[in-house]
CSV table of C-alpha atoms in Angstrom, one decimal:
chain,number,residue,atom,x,y,z
A,100,MET,CA,0.1,0.0,0.0
A,101,THR,CA,1.3,3.4,-1.0
A,102,ARG,CA,1.5,6.1,1.8
A,103,VAL,CA,0.0,9.4,0.7
A,104,ASP,CA,1.7,12.7,1.8
A,105,THR,CA,-1.0,14.7,3.4
A,106,THR,CA,1.2,17.7,4.1
A,107,ARG,CA,1.1,18.8,0.4
A,108,SER,CA,-1.7,20.9,-0.7
A,109,ALA,CA,-4.0,19.5,-3.3
A,110,ALA,CA,-3.6,20.8,-6.9
A,111,PRO,CA,-6.1,23.4,-7.9
A,112,VAL,CA,-9.1,22.2,-9.8
A,113,ALA,CA,-9.6,23.8,-13.2
A,114,GLY,CA,-12.0,26.8,-13.0
A,115,GLN,CA,-11.3,27.4,-9.3
A,116,PRO,CA,-8.9,30.1,-8.0
A,117,ALA,CA,-5.8,29.0,-6.4
A,118,SER,CA,-5.5,29.5,-2.8
A,119,ALA,CA,-2.9,32.0,-1.6
A,120,PRO,CA,0.2,30.4,-0.2
A,121,GLN,CA,0.5,30.4,3.5
A,122,THR,CA,3.2,32.7,4.8
A,123,SER,CA,4.6,33.0,8.2
A,124,GLU,CA,3.9,36.1,10.2
A,125,ALA,CA,6.1,39.1,9.0
A,126,SER,CA,8.8,40.1,11.4
A,127,PRO,CA,8.7,43.8,12.5
A,128,LEU,CA,11.2,46.1,10.8
A,129,PRO,CA,13.9,47.5,13.1
A,130,ARG,CA,13.4,51.0,14.1
A,131,ARG,CA,15.5,53.5,12.4
A,132,ARG,CA,17.8,55.5,14.8
A,133,ARG,CA,16.8,59.2,14.7
A,134,TRP,CA,20.2,60.5,15.5
A,135,SER,CA,23.1,58.7,13.9
A,136,ALA,CA,26.7,59.5,14.5
A,137,ARG,CA,26.9,61.4,11.3
A,138,SER,CA,23.7,63.4,12.1
A,139,ARG,CA,25.1,64.4,15.5
A,140,ARG,CA,28.4,65.4,13.9
A,141,ASP,CA,26.6,67.6,11.4
A,142,ALA,CA,24.6,69.2,14.1
A,143,TRP,CA,27.7,70.1,16.0
A,144,ILE,CA,29.3,71.5,12.9
A,145,PHE,CA,26.3,73.6,12.2
A,146,LEU,CA,26.2,75.0,15.7
A,147,ALA,CA,30.0,75.7,15.6
A,148,PHE,CA,29.6,77.8,12.6
A,149,ALA,CA,26.1,79.4,13.2
A,150,LEU,CA,26.1,80.0,16.9
A,151,PRO,CA,28.7,82.8,17.1
A,152,ASN,CA,26.9,84.7,14.3
A,153,LEU,CA,23.5,84.2,16.0
A,154,VAL,CA,25.0,85.4,19.3
A,155,LEU,CA,26.4,88.5,17.7
A,156,ILE,CA,23.1,89.2,15.9
A,157,ALA,CA,21.2,88.8,19.2
A,158,ILE,CA,23.5,91.1,21.1
A,159,PHE,CA,24.1,93.9,18.5
A,160,THR,CA,20.8,93.8,16.6
A,161,TYR,CA,17.8,92.4,18.5
A,162,ARG,CA,18.9,93.5,22.0
A,163,PRO,CA,19.2,97.3,20.9
A,164,LEU,CA,15.9,96.9,19.0
A,165,ILE,CA,14.1,95.7,22.1
A,166,ALA,CA,15.8,98.2,24.3
A,167,ASN,CA,14.9,101.1,21.9
A,168,ILE,CA,11.2,100.0,22.0
A,169,GLN,CA,11.4,100.1,25.7
A,170,TYR,CA,13.0,103.6,25.7
A,171,SER,CA,10.1,104.8,23.5
A,172,THR,CA,7.7,104.4,26.3
A,173,LEU,CA,9.7,106.6,28.7
A,174,ASP,CA,9.8,110.4,29.2
A,175,TRP,CA,13.6,110.5,29.4
A,176,THR,CA,16.0,113.5,28.9
A,177,LEU,CA,19.3,112.2,27.6
A,178,GLY,CA,21.8,112.1,30.5
A,179,ALA,CA,19.2,112.2,33.2
A,180,ASP,CA,19.3,109.6,36.0
A,181,PHE,CA,15.6,109.0,36.1
A,182,ALA,CA,12.9,108.4,33.5
A,183,THR,CA,9.1,108.3,33.7
A,184,ALA,CA,7.0,105.7,32.0
A,185,VAL,CA,4.5,107.3,29.6
A,186,GLY,CA,3.2,104.4,27.5
A,187,LEU,CA,2.4,105.5,24.0
A,188,GLN,CA,2.4,109.2,24.7
A,189,ASN,CA,5.6,109.8,22.7
A,190,TYR,CA,3.9,108.2,19.6
A,191,ILE,CA,0.8,110.3,20.2
A,192,THR,CA,2.9,113.4,20.6
A,193,PHE,CA,4.7,112.7,17.3
A,194,PHE,CA,1.7,112.0,15.2
A,195,THR,CA,-0.3,114.9,16.5
A,196,SER,CA,2.5,117.4,16.3
A,197,SER,CA,2.7,120.0,13.5
A,198,ASP,CA,6.2,118.6,12.5
A,199,ALA,CA,5.0,115.1,11.7
A,200,PRO,CA,3.5,115.9,8.2
A,201,GLN,CA,6.7,117.8,7.3
A,202,VAL,CA,9.0,115.0,8.5
A,203,LEU,CA,7.0,112.3,6.8
A,204,GLY,CA,6.7,114.4,3.6
A,205,VAL,CA,10.4,115.2,3.4
A,206,THR,CA,11.1,111.5,4.0
A,207,ALA,CA,8.8,110.5,1.2
A,208,ILE,CA,10.2,113.0,-1.3
A,209,PHE,CA,13.8,112.3,-0.4
A,210,THR,CA,13.3,108.5,-0.8
A,211,VAL,CA,11.3,108.6,-4.0
A,212,PHE,CA,13.7,110.9,-5.8
A,213,THR,CA,16.9,109.4,-4.5
A,214,VAL,CA,15.8,105.8,-5.3
A,215,GLY,CA,14.1,106.6,-8.6
A,216,GLY,CA,16.9,108.9,-9.8
A,217,ALA,CA,19.7,106.5,-8.9
A,218,MET,CA,18.0,103.6,-10.5
A,219,ILE,CA,16.9,105.4,-13.7
A,220,LEU,CA,20.2,107.1,-14.4
A,221,GLY,CA,22.0,103.9,-13.4
A,222,MET,CA,20.1,102.0,-16.0
A,223,LEU,CA,21.0,104.5,-18.7
A,224,ILE,CA,24.7,104.4,-17.8
A,225,ALA,CA,24.6,100.6,-17.7
A,226,LEU,CA,23.1,100.6,-21.2
A,227,ALA,CA,25.9,102.8,-22.4
A,228,LEU,CA,28.7,100.9,-20.6
A,229,ASN,CA,27.3,97.6,-22.0
A,230,GLN,CA,28.4,98.7,-25.5
A,231,ARG,CA,31.9,98.0,-26.8
A,232,LEU,CA,33.4,101.5,-26.3
A,233,PRO,CA,37.0,102.3,-25.8
A,234,GLY,CA,38.0,102.9,-22.2
A,235,ARG,CA,34.8,101.5,-20.8
A,236,THR,CA,36.7,99.7,-17.9
A,237,PHE,CA,38.1,102.9,-16.7
A,238,VAL,CA,34.7,104.5,-16.9
A,239,ARG,CA,33.1,101.7,-14.9
A,240,SER,CA,35.7,102.2,-12.1
A,241,THR,CA,35.1,106.0,-12.2
A,242,ILE,CA,31.3,105.6,-12.0
A,243,PHE,CA,31.5,103.2,-9.1
A,244,ALA,CA,34.1,105.1,-7.1
A,245,PRO,CA,31.7,107.6,-5.3
A,246,TYR,CA,29.7,104.7,-3.8
A,247,VAL,CA,32.7,103.4,-1.8
A,248,LEU,CA,33.8,106.9,-0.7
A,249,SER,CA,32.9,108.1,2.9
A,250,GLY,CA,29.7,110.0,3.2
A,251,VAL,CA,31.3,112.6,5.3
A,252,GLY,CA,34.1,113.3,2.7
A,253,VAL,CA,31.5,113.4,-0.1
A,254,GLY,CA,29.3,115.8,2.0
A,255,LEU,CA,32.3,118.2,2.6
A,256,VAL,CA,33.3,118.3,-1.0
A,257,TRP,CA,29.8,119.0,-2.3
A,258,LEU,CA,29.2,121.5,0.4
A,259,PHE,CA,32.2,123.5,-0.9
A,260,ILE,CA,30.7,123.2,-4.4
A,261,PHE,CA,27.2,124.4,-3.4
A,262,ASP,CA,28.4,127.2,-1.1
A,263,PRO,CA,26.6,130.4,-2.3
A,264,VAL,CA,29.6,132.6,-1.6
A,265,TYR,CA,32.8,130.7,-2.0
A,266,GLY,CA,31.6,127.5,-3.8
A,267,ALA,CA,32.8,126.4,-7.2
A,268,LEU,CA,29.2,126.5,-8.5
A,269,SER,CA,28.7,130.1,-7.4
A,270,TRP,CA,32.0,131.1,-9.1
A,271,ILE,CA,30.8,129.5,-12.4
A,272,LEU,CA,27.5,131.2,-12.1
A,273,ARG,CA,29.0,134.6,-11.4
A,274,GLY,CA,31.2,134.2,-14.5
A,275,ILE,CA,28.0,134.1,-16.7
A,276,GLY,CA,26.3,136.9,-14.8
A,277,VAL,CA,23.8,134.7,-12.7
A,278,ALA,CA,23.5,135.0,-9.0
A,279,SER,CA,24.0,131.8,-7.0
A,280,PRO,CA,21.0,130.3,-5.3
A,281,GLN,CA,21.0,130.0,-1.6
A,282,TRP,CA,21.3,126.2,-1.5
A,283,ILE,CA,22.1,126.0,2.2
A,284,ASN,CA,19.8,128.7,3.6
A,285,ASP,CA,16.7,127.9,1.6
A,286,PRO,CA,14.9,124.8,2.9
A,287,ASN,CA,13.5,123.7,-0.4
A,288,LEU,CA,16.8,124.2,-2.2
A,289,ALA,CA,18.6,122.4,0.7
A,290,LEU,CA,16.5,119.3,0.1
A,291,VAL,CA,17.2,119.5,-3.7
A,292,MET,CA,20.9,119.8,-2.9
A,293,VAL,CA,21.1,116.7,-0.7
A,294,ILE,CA,19.0,114.7,-3.2
A,295,ILE,CA,21.5,115.6,-6.0
A,296,VAL,CA,24.4,114.5,-3.8
A,297,TYR,CA,22.9,111.3,-2.7
A,298,VAL,CA,21.9,110.3,-6.2
A,299,TRP,CA,25.4,111.1,-7.4
A,300,LYS,CA,26.9,108.9,-4.7
A,301,ASN,CA,24.7,105.9,-5.3
A,302,LEU,CA,24.5,106.2,-9.0
A,303,GLY,CA,27.6,103.9,-9.6
A,304,TYR,CA,26.1,101.1,-7.5
A,305,CYS,CA,22.9,100.9,-9.5
A,306,ALA,CA,24.9,101.2,-12.8
A,307,VAL,CA,27.3,98.3,-12.0
A,308,VAL,CA,24.5,96.1,-10.7
A,309,TYR,CA,22.3,96.8,-13.9
A,310,LEU,CA,25.4,96.2,-16.0
A,311,ALA,CA,25.9,92.8,-14.5
A,312,GLY,CA,22.2,92.1,-15.2
A,313,LEU,CA,22.5,93.2,-18.8
A,314,GLN,CA,25.5,91.0,-19.4
A,315,SER,CA,23.7,87.9,-18.0
A,316,ILE,CA,20.9,88.1,-20.6
A,317,PRO,CA,21.4,85.4,-23.2
A,318,ARG,CA,22.6,86.8,-26.5
A,319,ASP,CA,20.5,84.3,-28.5
A,320,VAL,CA,17.3,85.9,-27.0
A,321,LEU,CA,18.3,89.3,-28.2
A,322,GLU,CA,19.4,88.0,-31.6
A,323,ALA,CA,16.1,86.2,-32.0
A,324,ALA,CA,14.2,89.5,-31.3
A,325,SER,CA,16.4,91.3,-33.7
A,326,LEU,CA,15.7,88.7,-36.4
A,327,ASP,CA,11.9,89.2,-35.7
A,328,GLY,CA,12.3,92.9,-36.7
A,329,ALA,CA,12.5,94.4,-33.2
A,330,GLY,CA,14.5,97.6,-33.0
A,331,PRO,CA,16.8,98.6,-30.1
A,332,VAL,CA,14.0,100.4,-28.1
A,333,ARG,CA,11.5,97.6,-28.5
A,334,ARG,CA,14.2,94.9,-27.7
A,335,PHE,CA,14.9,96.8,-24.5
A,336,LEU,CA,11.3,97.3,-23.4
A,337,LYS,CA,10.0,93.8,-24.4
A,338,VAL,CA,13.0,91.6,-23.9
A,339,SER,CA,15.8,93.2,-21.7
A,340,LEU,CA,13.6,95.0,-19.2
A,341,PRO,CA,11.5,92.0,-18.2
A,342,LEU,CA,14.6,89.8,-17.9
A,343,LEU,CA,16.1,92.5,-15.6
A,344,SER,CA,13.2,92.4,-13.2
A,345,PRO,CA,15.1,90.3,-10.5
A,346,THR,CA,17.9,93.0,-10.7
A,347,THR,CA,15.4,95.8,-10.4
A,348,PHE,CA,13.6,94.1,-7.5
A,349,PHE,CA,17.0,93.7,-5.7
A,350,LEU,CA,18.0,97.3,-6.3
A,351,LEU,CA,14.6,98.6,-5.3
A,352,ILE,CA,14.8,96.9,-1.8
A,353,THR,CA,18.4,97.8,-1.1
A,354,SER,CA,18.2,101.4,-2.4
A,355,LEU,CA,14.9,102.0,-0.6
A,356,LEU,CA,16.3,100.7,2.8
A,357,SER,CA,19.5,102.7,2.3
A,358,SER,CA,17.7,106.0,1.4
A,359,LEU,CA,15.3,105.7,4.5
A,360,GLN,CA,18.4,105.4,6.7
A,361,ALA,CA,20.5,108.1,5.0
A,362,PHE,CA,22.2,110.2,7.7
A,363,ASP,CA,25.9,111.2,7.0
A,364,ILE,CA,25.4,113.4,4.1
A,365,LEU,CA,22.4,115.1,5.7
A,366,ARG,CA,24.3,115.7,8.8
A,367,ILE,CA,27.4,117.3,7.1
A,368,MET,CA,25.5,119.4,4.5
A,369,THR,CA,22.6,120.5,6.7
A,370,PRO,CA,23.7,120.2,10.4
A,371,THR,CA,20.5,121.7,11.8
A,372,GLY,CA,18.1,120.1,9.4
A,373,GLN,CA,17.0,123.0,7.3
A,374,GLY,CA,14.3,121.3,5.3
A,375,THR,CA,16.0,118.0,5.2
A,376,ASN,CA,14.4,116.4,8.3
A,377,THR,CA,13.8,112.8,7.4
A,378,LEU,CA,12.8,110.4,10.0
A,379,MET,CA,16.3,109.2,10.6
A,380,PHE,CA,17.7,112.7,10.9
A,381,GLU,CA,14.8,113.9,13.0
A,382,ALA,CA,15.5,111.1,15.5
A,383,TYR,CA,19.0,112.2,15.7
A,384,LEU,CA,18.2,116.0,16.2
A,385,GLN,CA,15.6,115.2,18.9
A,386,ALA,CA,18.1,113.0,20.9
A,387,PHE,CA,21.4,114.7,20.3
A,388,GLY,CA,20.3,118.3,19.2
A,389,ALA,CA,19.0,121.0,21.4
A,390,TYR,CA,16.2,119.0,22.8
A,391,ASN,CA,17.9,115.9,24.3
A,392,ARG,CA,14.5,114.1,24.2
A,393,ALA,CA,15.8,110.5,24.2
A,394,GLY,CA,12.4,108.8,24.7
A,395,TYR,CA,10.8,110.9,22.0
A,396,SER,CA,13.6,110.1,19.6
A,397,ALA,CA,13.3,106.4,20.3
A,398,ALA,CA,9.7,106.6,19.4
A,399,ILE,CA,10.6,108.2,16.0
A,400,SER,CA,13.1,105.4,15.5
A,401,VAL,CA,10.5,102.7,16.1
A,402,VAL,CA,8.2,104.4,13.6
A,403,LEU,CA,11.0,104.3,11.1
A,404,PHE,CA,11.6,100.6,11.9
A,405,ALA,CA,7.9,99.8,11.4
A,406,LEU,CA,7.9,101.7,8.1
A,407,LEU,CA,10.9,99.8,6.8
A,408,LEU,CA,9.4,96.5,7.9
A,409,ILE,CA,6.0,97.2,6.2
A,410,MET,CA,7.7,98.4,3.0
A,411,THR,CA,9.9,95.4,2.8
A,412,VAL,CA,7.0,93.0,3.4
A,413,LEU,CA,4.9,94.6,0.8
A,414,GLN,CA,7.7,94.5,-1.7
A,415,MET,CA,8.3,90.8,-1.0
A,416,ARG,CA,4.6,90.1,-1.2
A,417,PHE,CA,3.4,92.0,-4.2
A,418,VAL,CA,6.3,93.4,-6.2
A,419,GLU,CA,7.9,90.0,-6.4
A,420,TRP,CA,4.9,88.7,-8.3
A,421,LYS,CA,6.1,90.6,-11.4
A,422,VAL,CA,9.7,89.3,-11.2
A,423,HIS,CA,10.6,86.8,-13.9
A,424,TYR,CA,13.3,84.4,-12.8
A,425,ALA,CA,15.1,82.5,-15.5
């Protein structure tokens, strides 16, 4: 008699689905270690490089910012041993004073004309320097040189030029029989004077950055537009200018922040703020001028900080939508 092996499964009958093979219970996968030796090493390297910078930023940036906000709530005369907490009274005093519209208006005019003038003229100079002209390397260095010069030195030189009695400009005007304007004594002309100087100083920065942007535009794109019949003006407006939008966005943010914080040229050319009282300069005059109102000056500084923060966020939120990244 033949012994039958009952441990084998019977062969499937035709027309019936085959039963799934029996498998043993799956063993659980080993847990992955969250912190390996390499991860710990990378974390320590990151802390070694980042921690000193974070400490310096916290000490020299955020700590003074928090302290300034605290000072803005005090009625404190600079140098006094005691201060009185007044809450938001310094802010109320600033916004309800007759000087607030003038200070905010001067700040807006100075910022718009310095940023717009430097960017527009810088774009035109960059277009000229992008051509193959003899001596263009020397011209680039000459254009960029004022940007790296000291603002105090620039202010002193231009103060001599604009001096209505002994200045170089007044000497030229007298030579052609024209009286020199009172640049320093007239508040309106004083604002025009510092705008001209500030645009001249920052013109090279915008020109060099725009020139770098122009040289990064692919040549085949411009050649394709030229073959399609586009002239120089149309190629610039339809091709080059949209491709320069990242450069324009970068210059707009950096130039705007720089203009709102301008101080050295204003201090040298108009020491008492004759019509050039921007928010930054007004904060200085209130604290270190004839008033010594440290708490009130701190409140103006906080207003300037809030304005810078709002304008930066708005630019990052809305203006960047029109930026075309390659």
